[in-house]
Every structure is written in C-alpha cells, then in structure tokens.
Coordinates of C-alpha atoms and ligand atoms in Angstrom, one line a residue:
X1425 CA 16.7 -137.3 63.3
X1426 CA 17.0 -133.9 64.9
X1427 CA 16.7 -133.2 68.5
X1428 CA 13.6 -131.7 68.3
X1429 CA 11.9 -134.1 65.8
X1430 CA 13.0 -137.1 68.3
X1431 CA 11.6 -134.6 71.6
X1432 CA 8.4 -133.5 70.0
X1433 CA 7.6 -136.9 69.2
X1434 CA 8.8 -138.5 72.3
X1435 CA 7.0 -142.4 72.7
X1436 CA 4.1 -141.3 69.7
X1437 CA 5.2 -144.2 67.9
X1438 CA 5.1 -146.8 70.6
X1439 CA 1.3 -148.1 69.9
X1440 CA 1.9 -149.6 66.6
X1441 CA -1.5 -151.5 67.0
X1442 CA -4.3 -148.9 68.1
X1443 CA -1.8 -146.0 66.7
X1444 CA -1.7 -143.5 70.0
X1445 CA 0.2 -140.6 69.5
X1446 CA 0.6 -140.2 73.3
X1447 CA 2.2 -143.5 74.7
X1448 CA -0.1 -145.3 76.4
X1449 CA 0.5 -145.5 80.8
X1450 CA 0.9 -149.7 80.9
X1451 CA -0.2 -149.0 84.7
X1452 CA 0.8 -153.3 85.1
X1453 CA 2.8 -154.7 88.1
X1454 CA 2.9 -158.1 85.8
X1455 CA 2.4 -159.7 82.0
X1456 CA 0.8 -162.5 80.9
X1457 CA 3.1 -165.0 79.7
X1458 CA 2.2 -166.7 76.6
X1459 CA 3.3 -170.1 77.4
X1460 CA 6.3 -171.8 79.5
X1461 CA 9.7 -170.2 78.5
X1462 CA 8.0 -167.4 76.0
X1463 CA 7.8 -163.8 77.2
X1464 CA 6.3 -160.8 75.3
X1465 CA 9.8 -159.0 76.3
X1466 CA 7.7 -157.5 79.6
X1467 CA 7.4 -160.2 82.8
X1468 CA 7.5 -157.7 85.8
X1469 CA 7.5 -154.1 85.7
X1470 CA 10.4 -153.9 87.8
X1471 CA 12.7 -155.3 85.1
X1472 CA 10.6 -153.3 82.3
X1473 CA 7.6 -151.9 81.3
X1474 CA 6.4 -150.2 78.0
X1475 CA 5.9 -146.8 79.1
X1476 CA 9.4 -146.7 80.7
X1477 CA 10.7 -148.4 78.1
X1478 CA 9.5 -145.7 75.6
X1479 CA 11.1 -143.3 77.7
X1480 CA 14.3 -144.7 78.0
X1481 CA 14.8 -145.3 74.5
X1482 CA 13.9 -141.5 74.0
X1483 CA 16.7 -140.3 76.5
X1484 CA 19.2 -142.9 75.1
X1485 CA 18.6 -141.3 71.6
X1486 CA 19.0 -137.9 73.4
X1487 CA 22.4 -138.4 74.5
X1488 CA 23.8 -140.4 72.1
X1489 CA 24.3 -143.8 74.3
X1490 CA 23.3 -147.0 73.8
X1491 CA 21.5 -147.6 76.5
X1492 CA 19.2 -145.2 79.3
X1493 CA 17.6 -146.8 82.6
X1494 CA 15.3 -144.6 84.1
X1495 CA 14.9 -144.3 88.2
X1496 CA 13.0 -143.1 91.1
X1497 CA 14.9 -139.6 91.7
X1498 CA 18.0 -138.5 90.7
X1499 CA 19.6 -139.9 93.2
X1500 CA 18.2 -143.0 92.7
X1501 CA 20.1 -142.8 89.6
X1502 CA 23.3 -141.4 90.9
X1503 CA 22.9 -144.5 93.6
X1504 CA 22.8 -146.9 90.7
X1505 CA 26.2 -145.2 89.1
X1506 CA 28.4 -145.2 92.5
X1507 CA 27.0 -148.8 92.8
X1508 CA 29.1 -149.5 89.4
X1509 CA 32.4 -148.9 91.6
X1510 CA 32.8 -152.6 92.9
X1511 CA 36.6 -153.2 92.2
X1512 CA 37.9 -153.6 95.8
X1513 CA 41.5 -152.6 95.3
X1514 CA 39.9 -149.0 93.4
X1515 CA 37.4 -147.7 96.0
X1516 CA 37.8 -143.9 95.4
X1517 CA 35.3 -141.8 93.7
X1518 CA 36.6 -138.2 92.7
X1519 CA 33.6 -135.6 92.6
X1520 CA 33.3 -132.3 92.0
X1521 CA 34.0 -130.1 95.1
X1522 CA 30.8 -128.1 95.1
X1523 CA 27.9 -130.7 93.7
X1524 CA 24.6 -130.9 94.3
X1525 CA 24.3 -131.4 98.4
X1526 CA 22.4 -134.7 98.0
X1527 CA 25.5 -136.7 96.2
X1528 CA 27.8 -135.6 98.9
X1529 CA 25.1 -137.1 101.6
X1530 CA 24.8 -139.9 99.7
X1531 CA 28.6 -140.5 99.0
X1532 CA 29.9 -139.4 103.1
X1533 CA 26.2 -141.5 104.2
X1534 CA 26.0 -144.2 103.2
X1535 CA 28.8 -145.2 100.5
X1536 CA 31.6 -144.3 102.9
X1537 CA 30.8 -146.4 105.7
X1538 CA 30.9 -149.3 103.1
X1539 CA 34.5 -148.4 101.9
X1540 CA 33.5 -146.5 98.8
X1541 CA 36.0 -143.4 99.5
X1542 CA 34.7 -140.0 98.2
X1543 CA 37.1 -137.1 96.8
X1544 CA 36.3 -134.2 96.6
X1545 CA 38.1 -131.7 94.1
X1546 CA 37.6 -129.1 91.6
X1547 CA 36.8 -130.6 88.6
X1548 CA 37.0 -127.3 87.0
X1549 CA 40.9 -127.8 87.3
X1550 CA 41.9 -131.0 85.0
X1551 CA 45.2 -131.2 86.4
X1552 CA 44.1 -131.7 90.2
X1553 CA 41.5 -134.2 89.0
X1554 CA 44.9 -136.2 87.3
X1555 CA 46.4 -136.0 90.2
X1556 CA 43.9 -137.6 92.4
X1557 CA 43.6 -140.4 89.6
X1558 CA 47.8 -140.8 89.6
X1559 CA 47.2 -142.5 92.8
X1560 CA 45.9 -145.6 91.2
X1561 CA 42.6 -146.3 93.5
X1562 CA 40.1 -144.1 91.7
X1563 CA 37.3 -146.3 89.8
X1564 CA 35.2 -143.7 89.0
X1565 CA 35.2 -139.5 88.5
X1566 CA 31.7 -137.8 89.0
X1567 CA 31.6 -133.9 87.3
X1568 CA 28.9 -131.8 87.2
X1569 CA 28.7 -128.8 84.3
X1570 CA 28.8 -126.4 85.2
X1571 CA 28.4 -126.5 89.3
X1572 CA 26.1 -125.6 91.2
X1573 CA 25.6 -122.8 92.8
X1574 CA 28.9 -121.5 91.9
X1575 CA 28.6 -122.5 88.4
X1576 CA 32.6 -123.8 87.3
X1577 CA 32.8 -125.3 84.4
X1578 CA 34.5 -128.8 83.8
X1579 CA 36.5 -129.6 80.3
X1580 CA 34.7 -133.0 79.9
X1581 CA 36.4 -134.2 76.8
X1582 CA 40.0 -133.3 79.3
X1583 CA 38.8 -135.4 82.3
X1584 CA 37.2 -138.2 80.1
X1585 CA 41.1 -138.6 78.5
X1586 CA 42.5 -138.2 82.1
X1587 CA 40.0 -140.9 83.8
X1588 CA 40.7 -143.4 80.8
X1589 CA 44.2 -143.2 81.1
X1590 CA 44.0 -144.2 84.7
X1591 CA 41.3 -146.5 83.8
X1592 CA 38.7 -144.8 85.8
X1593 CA 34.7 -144.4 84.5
X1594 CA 33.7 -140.6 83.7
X1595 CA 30.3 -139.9 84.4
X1596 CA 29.2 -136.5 83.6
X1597 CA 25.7 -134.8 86.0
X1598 CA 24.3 -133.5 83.1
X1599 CA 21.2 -132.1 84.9
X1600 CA 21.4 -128.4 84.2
X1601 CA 22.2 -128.4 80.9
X1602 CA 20.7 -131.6 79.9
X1603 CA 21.2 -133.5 76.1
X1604 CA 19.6 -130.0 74.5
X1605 CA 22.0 -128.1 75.1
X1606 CA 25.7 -130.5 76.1
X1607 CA 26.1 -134.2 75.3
X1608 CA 28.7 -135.4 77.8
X1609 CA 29.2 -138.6 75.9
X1610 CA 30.1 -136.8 72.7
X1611 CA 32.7 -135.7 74.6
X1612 CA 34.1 -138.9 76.0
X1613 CA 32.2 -139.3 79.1
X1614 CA 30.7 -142.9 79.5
X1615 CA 27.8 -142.0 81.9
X1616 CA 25.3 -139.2 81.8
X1617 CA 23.3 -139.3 85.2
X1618 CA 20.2 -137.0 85.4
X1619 CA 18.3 -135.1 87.7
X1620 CA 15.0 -135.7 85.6
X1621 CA 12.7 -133.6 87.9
X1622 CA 14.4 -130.6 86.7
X1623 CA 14.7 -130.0 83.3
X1624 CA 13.5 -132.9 81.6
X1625 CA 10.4 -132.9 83.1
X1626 CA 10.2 -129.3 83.4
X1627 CA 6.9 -129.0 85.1
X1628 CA 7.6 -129.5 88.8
X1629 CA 5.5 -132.3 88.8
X1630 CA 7.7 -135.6 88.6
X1631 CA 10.6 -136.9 90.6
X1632 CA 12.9 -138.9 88.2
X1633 CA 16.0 -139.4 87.1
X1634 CA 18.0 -141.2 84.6
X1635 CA 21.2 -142.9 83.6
X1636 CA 22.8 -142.8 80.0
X1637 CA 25.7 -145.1 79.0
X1638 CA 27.6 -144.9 75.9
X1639 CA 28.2 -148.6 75.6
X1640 CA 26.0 -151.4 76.3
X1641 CA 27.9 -153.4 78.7
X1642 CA 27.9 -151.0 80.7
X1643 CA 24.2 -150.1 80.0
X1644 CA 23.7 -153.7 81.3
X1645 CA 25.0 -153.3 84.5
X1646 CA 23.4 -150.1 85.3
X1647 CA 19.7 -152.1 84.4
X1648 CA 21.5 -154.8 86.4
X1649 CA 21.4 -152.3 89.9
X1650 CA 18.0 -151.1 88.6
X1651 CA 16.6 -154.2 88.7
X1652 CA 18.1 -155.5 91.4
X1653 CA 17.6 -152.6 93.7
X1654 CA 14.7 -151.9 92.4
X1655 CA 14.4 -148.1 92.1
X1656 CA 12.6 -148.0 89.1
X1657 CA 10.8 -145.2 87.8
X1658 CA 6.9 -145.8 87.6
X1659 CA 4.7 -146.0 84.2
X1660 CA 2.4 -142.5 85.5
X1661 CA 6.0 -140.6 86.0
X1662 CA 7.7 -142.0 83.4
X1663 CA 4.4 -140.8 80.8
X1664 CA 4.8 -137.4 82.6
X1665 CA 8.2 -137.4 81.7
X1666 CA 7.6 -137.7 78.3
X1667 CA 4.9 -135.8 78.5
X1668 CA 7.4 -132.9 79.2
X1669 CA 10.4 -134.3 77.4
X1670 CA 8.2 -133.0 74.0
X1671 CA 8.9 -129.6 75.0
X1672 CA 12.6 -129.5 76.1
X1673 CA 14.4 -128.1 73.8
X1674 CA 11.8 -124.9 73.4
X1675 CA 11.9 -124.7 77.0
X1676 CA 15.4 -124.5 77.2
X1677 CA 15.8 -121.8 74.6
X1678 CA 13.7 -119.6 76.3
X1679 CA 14.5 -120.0 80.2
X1680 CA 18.2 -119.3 78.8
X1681 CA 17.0 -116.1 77.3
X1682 CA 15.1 -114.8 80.1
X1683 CA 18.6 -116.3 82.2
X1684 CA 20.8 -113.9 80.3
X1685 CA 18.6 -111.2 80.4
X1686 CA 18.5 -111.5 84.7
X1687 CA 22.3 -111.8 84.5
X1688 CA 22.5 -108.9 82.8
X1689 CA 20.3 -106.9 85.1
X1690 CA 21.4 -108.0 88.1
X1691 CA 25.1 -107.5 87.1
X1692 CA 24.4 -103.8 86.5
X1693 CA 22.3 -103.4 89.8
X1694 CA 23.9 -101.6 92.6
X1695 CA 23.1 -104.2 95.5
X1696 CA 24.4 -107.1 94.0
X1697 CA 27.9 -107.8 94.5
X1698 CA 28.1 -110.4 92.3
X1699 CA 26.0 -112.5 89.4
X1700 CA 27.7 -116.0 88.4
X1701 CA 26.0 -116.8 84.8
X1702 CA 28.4 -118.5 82.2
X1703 CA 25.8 -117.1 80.1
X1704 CA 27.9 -113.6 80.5
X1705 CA 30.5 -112.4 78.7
X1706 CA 32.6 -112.0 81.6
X1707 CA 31.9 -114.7 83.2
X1708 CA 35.1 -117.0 83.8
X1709 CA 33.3 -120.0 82.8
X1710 CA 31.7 -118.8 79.4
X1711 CA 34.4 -119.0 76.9
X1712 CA 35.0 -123.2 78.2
X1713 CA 31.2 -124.1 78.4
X1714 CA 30.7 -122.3 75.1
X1715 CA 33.5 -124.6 73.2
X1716 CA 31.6 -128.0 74.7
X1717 CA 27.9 -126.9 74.8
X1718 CA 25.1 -125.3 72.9
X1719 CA 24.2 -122.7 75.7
X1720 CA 24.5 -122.3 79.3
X1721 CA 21.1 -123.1 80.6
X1722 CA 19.0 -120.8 83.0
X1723 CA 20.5 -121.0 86.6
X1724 CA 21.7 -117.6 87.6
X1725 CA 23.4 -117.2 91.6
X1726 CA 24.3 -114.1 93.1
X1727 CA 25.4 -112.3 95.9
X1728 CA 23.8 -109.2 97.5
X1729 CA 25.5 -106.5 99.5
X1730 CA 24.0 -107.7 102.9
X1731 CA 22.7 -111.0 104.1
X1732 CA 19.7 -109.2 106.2
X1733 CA 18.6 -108.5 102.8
X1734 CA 18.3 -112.3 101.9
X1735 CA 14.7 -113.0 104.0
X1736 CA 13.1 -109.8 102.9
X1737 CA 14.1 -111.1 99.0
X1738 CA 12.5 -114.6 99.6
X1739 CA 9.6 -113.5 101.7
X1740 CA 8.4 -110.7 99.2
X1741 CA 9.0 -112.3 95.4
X1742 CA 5.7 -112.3 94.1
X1743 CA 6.5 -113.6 90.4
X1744 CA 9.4 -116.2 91.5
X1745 CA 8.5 -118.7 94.2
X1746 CA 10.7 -119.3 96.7
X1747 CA 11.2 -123.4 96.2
X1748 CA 14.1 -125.8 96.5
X1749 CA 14.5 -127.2 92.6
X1750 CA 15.3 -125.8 89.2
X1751 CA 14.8 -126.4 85.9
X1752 CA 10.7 -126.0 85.5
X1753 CA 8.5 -123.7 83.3
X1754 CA 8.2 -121.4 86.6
X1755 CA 10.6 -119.7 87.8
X1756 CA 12.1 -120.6 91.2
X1757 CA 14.4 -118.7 94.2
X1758 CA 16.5 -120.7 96.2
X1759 CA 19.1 -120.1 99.4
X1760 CA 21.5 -122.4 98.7
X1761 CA 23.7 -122.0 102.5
X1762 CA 20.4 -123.0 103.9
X1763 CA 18.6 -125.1 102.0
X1764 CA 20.3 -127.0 98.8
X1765 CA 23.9 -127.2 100.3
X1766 CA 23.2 -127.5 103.7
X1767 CA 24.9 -130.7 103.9
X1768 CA 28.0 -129.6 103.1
X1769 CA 30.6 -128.7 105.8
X1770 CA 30.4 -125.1 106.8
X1771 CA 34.1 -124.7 106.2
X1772 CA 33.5 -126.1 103.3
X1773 CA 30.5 -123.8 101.9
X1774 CA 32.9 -120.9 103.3
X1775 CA 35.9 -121.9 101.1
X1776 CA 33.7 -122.2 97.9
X1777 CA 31.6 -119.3 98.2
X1778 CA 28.5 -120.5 98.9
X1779 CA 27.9 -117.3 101.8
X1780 CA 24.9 -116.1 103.5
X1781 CA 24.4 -113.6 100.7
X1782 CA 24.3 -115.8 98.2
X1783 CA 20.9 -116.7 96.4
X1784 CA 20.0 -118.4 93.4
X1785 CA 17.4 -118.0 90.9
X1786 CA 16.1 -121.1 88.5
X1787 CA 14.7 -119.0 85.7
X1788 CA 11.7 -119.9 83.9
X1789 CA 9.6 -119.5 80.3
X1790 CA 7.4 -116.5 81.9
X1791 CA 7.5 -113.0 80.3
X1792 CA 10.7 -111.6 81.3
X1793 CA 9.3 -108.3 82.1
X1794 CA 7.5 -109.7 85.0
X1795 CA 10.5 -111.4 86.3
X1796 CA 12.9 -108.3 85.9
X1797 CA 10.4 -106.1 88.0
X1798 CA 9.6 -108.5 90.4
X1799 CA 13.9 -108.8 91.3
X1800 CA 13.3 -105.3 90.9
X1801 CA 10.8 -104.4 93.6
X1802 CA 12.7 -107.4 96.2
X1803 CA 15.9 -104.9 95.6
X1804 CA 14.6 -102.2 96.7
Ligands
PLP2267 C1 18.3 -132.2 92.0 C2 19.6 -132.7 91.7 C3 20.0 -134.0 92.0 C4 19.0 -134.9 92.7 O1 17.9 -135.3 92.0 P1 16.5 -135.7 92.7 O2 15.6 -135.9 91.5 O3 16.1 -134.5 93.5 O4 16.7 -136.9 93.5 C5 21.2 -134.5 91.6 N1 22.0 -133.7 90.9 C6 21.7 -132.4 90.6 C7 22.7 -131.5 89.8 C8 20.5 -131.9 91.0 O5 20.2 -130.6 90.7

C-alpha cells in the first residue's frame, strides 16, 4: 500500500464489528477480563489501548519499522530513547550540535547528572561524528534532518554505517520531515523519534510524540520504558492524531510549496541577509537532503539586516502568528535566540548562528499570496 492510501485511511479499519470508518476513542483506564489467565490483548490502558494501538500500527507502517509506541510529547518520546542507553561502560550519547533546545535540556538536566554523557557535534560532518564513536563509550547517536534553525543536513545512511561499526544505536529526529517526505530507517537508522505535535498532527491541537524501531526487539524495549514510565499517549490525542495523520502527505506537499516560494522571496529581498531553506538551489544542504528525501519540508529561517527590526516583525504579522511550534496547517513565526533555543549556551547559539536577527517561519497550507504580502508589509 501507498503512503497516501495507508494515511487517508489511517485506523478506518479498526472496528471490524460495527464497521466505523473513524476509529473509535476507547476512552477506558481498564478491560474486562474474560476469565482468570485470558485477556482480550487490552488489560490497562497504560500498557495498550485500541485507539493508540490503531495509531501506532499506522506510524510503524509509515516508517517502515516493526514496531511504533506512541508518547505524551515528543520529549516524552525522546526520554524513552535515551532511556535505551543502559550499558554502563558506553554512557555517551552523540547529538547533533544545534537540536531542538528541549533534548539538550533534557540530556545536560536530567540525564547527565545520572551519568548519561551528552556530545554535542555536527552531525552534518560524518567524519567528526566517527570520531567521537572511535572512542569506544558512545551507545547511542541522536541526528536531526535537517537541523533546526540552521537547517544542516545529516547523511543518515553515512552515520547509520559509522554508529554500527562502533556498535552504537542511530536514531534519526525525523520531526520536520516526517515518513512523507524521508524514512530514516530506510536508510539504516534503527530509531525514528517524533515530535508528533508538529507535523503529524498538523493542527496545533495535540501534544504527542512517537517512537519507530526497525526491529522488534528493540520495539520491545522502547514499549518496555513506555509502560513502565508510563508516558503514554491518551486515546482523545492519539484519535486526533489520526485524525490529522489522514491528511499528511497533502499537507506536506503544499506547506513545502508555499516554503519554497517564501525562500525565494525572502532571498531576493533587500533586508534579509540571509534565507536558510534546503529547499533552494543554493542552499548548501539541498543537493544531500535531496539524494535521502522526497522534499525538504516547510521551515524556512532567516536573518534580517538589523535585530531592532525583529519585534516590529513579530508584533505586526497579521497572516503568520507569532507562536513557538511548527509543522501545523497555519503558518507560524518564531525567534529562535529567545524562545526555542534559549537553552542553549550563549556561546554556543553565537558559534552556530543562531543571532539576534535570526527568525524563523513554519509555513503553512494558506494561500501563499497572503503569506508573501504579509512578510511583505513586516519588511517594510
Ligand atoms: C518540538 C520538537 C521536539 C519536542 O516535542 P514536543 O512534542 O514539544 O515535546 C523535539 N524535537 C524536535 C525537532 C521538535 O521540533
């Protein structure tokens, strides 16, 4: 089945008996047992329920993996994969240098001070991440594609041969480009971790997020933490979630078209220094997302000429709202110094490029021409 048979149809075929299309919200803490040591496969909804069940066989399909456990949040989910790293003589974790601000909170924390020991490199460059696994300790290597704000993009099929060699886990943040558009397990990676409020939902309605291994042991473990910590994703969100998974892969056709379009307008305007959108010909990640993935999603970041000019943009968009997420139907403007990537080190934020006059723009399905004139006017 097709991508966009398996998303349009997204849990319609889990009633068998009253037929539903839409699967039904088994709003149940607990199931009747038939008799002593027989089960109906659902006991607690903590270990499973139907409705998330539905949606976690959808997002295995997605991906390609055996085996998908849905969570609270995203980082619920990327909790449950640093939890995998339990080998007490391989305590380091090599991530991305410039992820999403809320893994390197979670990593520096509340891992560290339990011996997990974060690394933080650019994944972009496949030779410094083979250096960091040479050492022998990693367990685990953490890459987003492409980063976020500054958008590098990883080779995932090079780092999933580097971290094997060295007997290390790849697990890939697949959140901005999601299964539509890359499927980091095709390309060797053994975990896909989510973000699910973003684009898999799609709406800005539904914190979620979701992990997706390629084989089933180590499938188990994940539902193994999920259980056992217990940050499970709800029957009402996880029915939202399929709910938006049926449109995915039309929404992600046209927020990239409207994406490409921005780039292109911003790139030409004269008080913008600089647009980062793999989507662009020039831009130094297109050519390596383009060989792995399908598109290059509908995040667009860039700078303008003078970082007084940064409140008058977010206080006068009309069209775009200024909002910390990405990845919904409406379109979104975002200062990532302040607000997303405020937990990085300042030192740090300065080496990467993540300045004061930097912003960053989650583009959505509206009519383009609204969005072009409303950057437009904020330009002025
Ligand atoms: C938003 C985001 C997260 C965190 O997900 P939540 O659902 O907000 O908990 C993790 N990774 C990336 C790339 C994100 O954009």
């Amino acid at each position: 089945m097709e991508q966009e048979t398996l998303l349009a149809q997204a849990g319609s075929r889990n009633d068998p008996v009253t037929g539903a299309l839409s699967a039904p919200i088994y709003q149940s803490a607990t199931f009747r047992h038939p008799a002593l040591g027989e089960s109906t496969g659902y006991d607690y909804s903590r270990t499973a329920n139907p409705t998330r069940t539905a949606l976690e066989s959808t997002l295995a399909a997605l991906d390609g993996g055996s085996r998908a456990c849905a969570f609270a949040s995203g980082m619920a989910a990327l909790d449950a994969v640093f939890r995998l790293v339990r080998d007490d003589a391989r305590r380091r974790v090599v991530v991305t240098e410039d992820p999403y601000g809320g893994t390197v909170r979670l990593l520096d924390q509340l891992f560290r001070p339990s011996g997990l020991v974060p690394t933080y490199v650019d994944t972009a460059d496949t030779g410094a991440v083979e250096a960091e696994l040479a050492r022998g300790d990693v367990s685990l290597v953490l890459a987003e594609i492409p980063t976020n704000p500054l958008l590098r993009v990883a080779d995932i099929a090079a780092l999933a041969r580097a971290a094997h060699g060295a007997n290390a886990l790849l697990a890939v943040d697949n959140t901005f480009l999601t299964p539509v558009l890359f499927r980091p397990l095709d390309h060797g990676a053994d975990i896909a971790v989510y973000s699910a409020t973003k684009y898999l939902g799609g709406h800005n309605d539904v914190v979620a997020g979701a992990v997706v291994c390629r084989d089933d042991a180590l499938g188990q473990r994940v539902a193994f933490v999920q259980n056992a910590a217990g940050a499970v994703l709800g029957p009402m969100d996880a029915w939202l979630l399929l709910r938006g998974l049926k449109t995915l892969a039309l929404r992600m056709e046209r927020q990239a078209e409207n994406a490409l379009a921005i780039a292109e307008f911003l790139a030409a305007h004269p008080r913008v220094t600089a647009v980062r959108y793999p989507g662009l010909a020039g831009d130094p990640g297109h050519d390596r997302l383009l060989r792995q993935a399908r598109g290059c999603g509908a995040v667009v970041s860039f700078e303008v000429d003078d970082a007084e000019r940064v409140p008058h943009i977010l206080k006068r968009v009309e069209i775009f709202s200024f909002a910390e997420s990405l990845g919904g139907v409406e379109s979104l403007i975002t200062y990532p110094a302040v607000q997303t990537h405020a937990d990085l080190a300042a030192d740090v934020r300065d080496r990467l490029g993540i300045s004061n006059r930097l912003v960053r723009l989650s583009v959505g399905i509206e009519n383009v021409s609204d969005l072009l004139r409303d950057l437009e006017t904020v330009l002025e």
